[in-house]
Amino acid sequence: MARTVTGTSRVTVLPLLHMWPDNYCVLAYTAAGELGETAIVGYVPVPGIPDVSLMDVAARHEPQRLYGSNSAGFADACWLICTGWSGRGVPKPDTLDLKSAAWKLDVDRTVPLAKTMYGYDQLHVGRLTLDDDQLMRQAQNVLAAGARA
């Protein structure tokens, strides 16, 4: 049985080109934990768009060239956190920034970080859904019509 993590926090939702030239998914970035020490990066399920393994997406970018290979999954986790963190800091026009939203993450993997990165000590990655149906539709709609084709 998959582990589920829930929370209510700021959620940044952005389109992610994950396979060149035209395979997109929707990525959501937030944090959890008493002090916000756990990064949460998930894909938002979109009808007609296949589920994606974000850890596989990260691995294809060879992040160990930048972050090294301190522990299993460390570089991939850092790449995912950086993608979410950067998407919040320098948002693209289609980015959705929800100041406070209740969410649920079906965890595919948890990666304890070998050292604190971007203010986080670990990453939970998986499938993220928003509790509010209207916000969920908004999140799914961050993909432009052309990106869905």
PDB file of N, CA and C in Angstrom, residues 2-7 28-30 32 38-45 54 102-110 123-131:
ATOM      1  N   ALA A   2       0.546   2.178  -0.874  1.00  0.00           N
ATOM      2  CA  ALA A   2       1.330   3.407  -0.976  1.00  0.00           C
ATOM      3  C   ALA A   2       1.083   4.301   0.232  1.00  0.00           C
ATOM      4  N   ARG A   3       2.113   4.980   0.636  1.00  0.00           N
ATOM      5  CA  ARG A   3       2.012   5.933   1.737  1.00  0.00           C
ATOM      6  C   ARG A   3       1.405   7.234   1.219  1.00  0.00           C
ATOM      7  N   THR A   4       0.595   7.870   2.030  1.00  0.00           N
ATOM      8  CA  THR A   4      -0.031   9.134   1.664  1.00  0.00           C
ATOM      9  C   THR A   4       0.401  10.206   2.656  1.00  0.00           C
ATOM     10  N   VAL A   5       0.770  11.365   2.125  1.00  0.00           N
ATOM     11  CA  VAL A   5       1.117  12.530   2.928  1.00  0.00           C
ATOM     12  C   VAL A   5       0.106  13.611   2.570  1.00  0.00           C
ATOM     13  N   THR A   6      -0.404  14.308   3.579  1.00  0.00           N
ATOM     14  CA  THR A   6      -1.367  15.380   3.336  1.00  0.00           C
ATOM     15  C   THR A   6      -0.878  16.668   3.973  1.00  0.00           C
ATOM     16  N   GLY A   7      -1.436  17.771   3.518  1.00  0.00           N
ATOM     17  CA  GLY A   7      -1.091  19.043   4.114  1.00  0.00           C
ATOM     18  C   GLY A   7      -1.904  20.167   3.524  1.00  0.00           C
ATOM     19  N   ALA A  28       3.714  19.882  -9.358  1.00  0.00           N
ATOM     20  CA  ALA A  28       3.300  20.683  -8.198  1.00  0.00           C
ATOM     21  C   ALA A  28       4.416  20.634  -7.162  1.00  0.00           C
ATOM     22  N   TYR A  29       4.673  21.783  -6.553  1.00  0.00           N
ATOM     23  CA  TYR A  29       5.757  21.934  -5.581  1.00  0.00           C
ATOM     24  C   TYR A  29       5.215  22.587  -4.325  1.00  0.00           C
ATOM     25  N   THR A  30       5.517  21.985  -3.171  1.00  0.00           N
ATOM     26  CA  THR A  30       5.122  22.543  -1.893  1.00  0.00           C
ATOM     27  C   THR A  30       6.063  21.991  -0.822  1.00  0.00           C
ATOM     28  N   ALA A  32       6.263  20.323   3.467  1.00  0.00           N
ATOM     29  CA  ALA A  32       5.555  19.733   4.604  1.00  0.00           C
ATOM     30  C   ALA A  32       6.523  19.644   5.775  1.00  0.00           C
ATOM     31  N   THR A  38      10.517  19.337   4.624  1.00  0.00           N
ATOM     32  CA  THR A  38      10.348  18.283   3.628  1.00  0.00           C
ATOM     33  C   THR A  38       9.791  18.871   2.343  1.00  0.00           C
ATOM     34  N   ALA A  39      10.532  18.719   1.260  1.00  0.00           N
ATOM     35  CA  ALA A  39      10.049  19.162  -0.050  1.00  0.00           C
ATOM     36  C   ALA A  39       9.040  18.141  -0.561  1.00  0.00           C
ATOM     37  N   ILE A  40       7.998  18.643  -1.177  1.00  0.00           N
ATOM     38  CA  ILE A  40       6.981  17.813  -1.808  1.00  0.00           C
ATOM     39  C   ILE A  40       6.960  18.194  -3.277  1.00  0.00           C
ATOM     40  N   VAL A  41       7.245  17.237  -4.151  1.00  0.00           N
ATOM     41  CA  VAL A  41       7.176  17.465  -5.590  1.00  0.00           C
ATOM     42  C   VAL A  41       6.352  16.327  -6.172  1.00  0.00           C
ATOM     43  N   GLY A  42       5.274  16.694  -6.826  1.00  0.00           N
ATOM     44  CA  GLY A  42       4.400  15.675  -7.387  1.00  0.00           C
ATOM     45  C   GLY A  42       3.941  16.033  -8.775  1.00  0.00           C
ATOM     46  N   TYR A  43       3.518  15.015  -9.506  1.00  0.00           N
ATOM     47  CA  TYR A  43       2.859  15.284 -10.775  1.00  0.00           C
ATOM     48  C   TYR A  43       1.364  15.334 -10.497  1.00  0.00           C
ATOM     49  N   VAL A  44       0.682  16.226 -11.166  1.00  0.00           N
ATOM     50  CA  VAL A  44      -0.761  16.362 -11.044  1.00  0.00           C
ATOM     51  C   VAL A  44      -1.382  15.515 -12.147  1.00  0.00           C
ATOM     52  N   PRO A  45      -2.246  14.560 -11.800  1.00  0.00           N
ATOM     53  CA  PRO A  45      -2.863  13.736 -12.846  1.00  0.00           C
ATOM     54  C   PRO A  45      -3.788  14.586 -13.719  1.00  0.00           C
ATOM     55  N   LEU A  54       8.566  11.111 -11.870  1.00  0.00           N
ATOM     56  CA  LEU A  54       9.413  12.304 -11.801  1.00  0.00           C
ATOM     57  C   LEU A  54      10.869  11.961 -11.501  1.00  0.00           C
ATOM     58  N   ALA A 102      -5.230  22.729   0.303  1.00  0.00           N
ATOM     59  CA  ALA A 102      -5.123  21.391   0.892  1.00  0.00           C
ATOM     60  C   ALA A 102      -4.786  20.412  -0.225  1.00  0.00           C
ATOM     61  N   TRP A 103      -3.859  19.514   0.050  1.00  0.00           N
ATOM     62  CA  TRP A 103      -3.376  18.582  -0.958  1.00  0.00           C
ATOM     63  C   TRP A 103      -3.124  17.205  -0.348  1.00  0.00           C
ATOM     64  N   LYS A 104      -2.970  16.235  -1.254  1.00  0.00           N
ATOM     65  CA  LYS A 104      -2.642  14.865  -0.866  1.00  0.00           C
ATOM     66  C   LYS A 104      -1.582  14.345  -1.849  1.00  0.00           C
ATOM     67  N   LEU A 105      -0.544  13.738  -1.331  1.00  0.00           N
ATOM     68  CA  LEU A 105       0.498  13.153  -2.168  1.00  0.00           C
ATOM     69  C   LEU A 105       0.529  11.652  -1.929  1.00  0.00           C
ATOM     70  N   ASP A 106       0.324  10.879  -2.992  1.00  0.00           N
ATOM     71  CA  ASP A 106       0.556   9.438  -2.947  1.00  0.00           C
ATOM     72  C   ASP A 106       2.032   9.246  -3.235  1.00  0.00           C
ATOM     73  N   VAL A 107       2.786   8.914  -2.219  1.00  0.00           N
ATOM     74  CA  VAL A 107       4.245   8.908  -2.286  1.00  0.00           C
ATOM     75  C   VAL A 107       4.747   7.720  -3.104  1.00  0.00           C
ATOM     76  N   ASP A 108       5.536   8.029  -4.143  1.00  0.00           N
ATOM     77  CA  ASP A 108       6.240   6.998  -4.908  1.00  0.00           C
ATOM     78  C   ASP A 108       7.579   6.690  -4.252  1.00  0.00           C
ATOM     79  N   ARG A 109       8.185   7.736  -3.719  1.00  0.00           N
ATOM     80  CA  ARG A 109       9.521   7.571  -3.128  1.00  0.00           C
ATOM     81  C   ARG A 109       9.817   8.713  -2.168  1.00  0.00           C
ATOM     82  N   THR A 110      10.554   8.398  -1.123  1.00  0.00           N
ATOM     83  CA  THR A 110      11.069   9.389  -0.193  1.00  0.00           C
ATOM     84  C   THR A 110      12.587   9.311  -0.253  1.00  0.00           C
ATOM     85  N   LEU A 123      12.915  14.701   0.502  1.00  0.00           N
ATOM     86  CA  LEU A 123      11.938  14.898  -0.565  1.00  0.00           C
ATOM     87  C   LEU A 123      10.955  13.744  -0.558  1.00  0.00           C
ATOM     88  N   HIS A 124       9.665  14.070  -0.674  1.00  0.00           N
ATOM     89  CA  HIS A 124       8.636  13.093  -1.010  1.00  0.00           C
ATOM     90  C   HIS A 124       8.235  13.407  -2.441  1.00  0.00           C
ATOM     91  N   VAL A 125       8.190  12.399  -3.287  1.00  0.00           N
ATOM     92  CA  VAL A 125       7.809  12.581  -4.683  1.00  0.00           C
ATOM     93  C   VAL A 125       6.704  11.581  -5.014  1.00  0.00           C
ATOM     94  N   GLY A 126       5.775  11.988  -5.875  1.00  0.00           N
ATOM     95  CA  GLY A 126       4.682  11.095  -6.250  1.00  0.00           C
ATOM     96  C   GLY A 126       3.578  11.827  -6.985  1.00  0.00           C
ATOM     97  N   ARG A 127       2.350  11.350  -6.758  1.00  0.00           N
ATOM     98  CA  ARG A 127       1.150  11.864  -7.430  1.00  0.00           C
ATOM     99  C   ARG A 127       0.425  12.807  -6.475  1.00  0.00           C
ATOM    100  N   LEU A 128       0.285  14.088  -6.878  1.00  0.00           N
ATOM    101  CA  LEU A 128      -0.319  15.090  -6.011  1.00  0.00           C
ATOM    102  C   LEU A 128      -1.688  15.505  -6.536  1.00  0.00           C
ATOM    103  N   THR A 129      -2.665  15.489  -5.635  1.00  0.00           N
ATOM    104  CA  THR A 129      -3.999  15.977  -5.969  1.00  0.00           C
ATOM    105  C   THR A 129      -4.380  17.061  -4.964  1.00  0.00           C
ATOM    106  N   LEU A 130      -5.184  17.993  -5.421  1.00  0.00           N
ATOM    107  CA  LEU A 130      -5.696  19.056  -4.563  1.00  0.00           C
ATOM    108  C   LEU A 130      -7.086  18.662  -4.085  1.00  0.00           C
ATOM    109  N   ASP A 131      -7.399  18.950  -2.832  1.00  0.00           N
ATOM    110  CA  ASP A 131      -8.687  18.561  -2.258  1.00  0.00           C
ATOM    111  C   ASP A 131      -9.857  19.302  -2.893  1.00  0.00           C
TER     112      ASP A 131
END
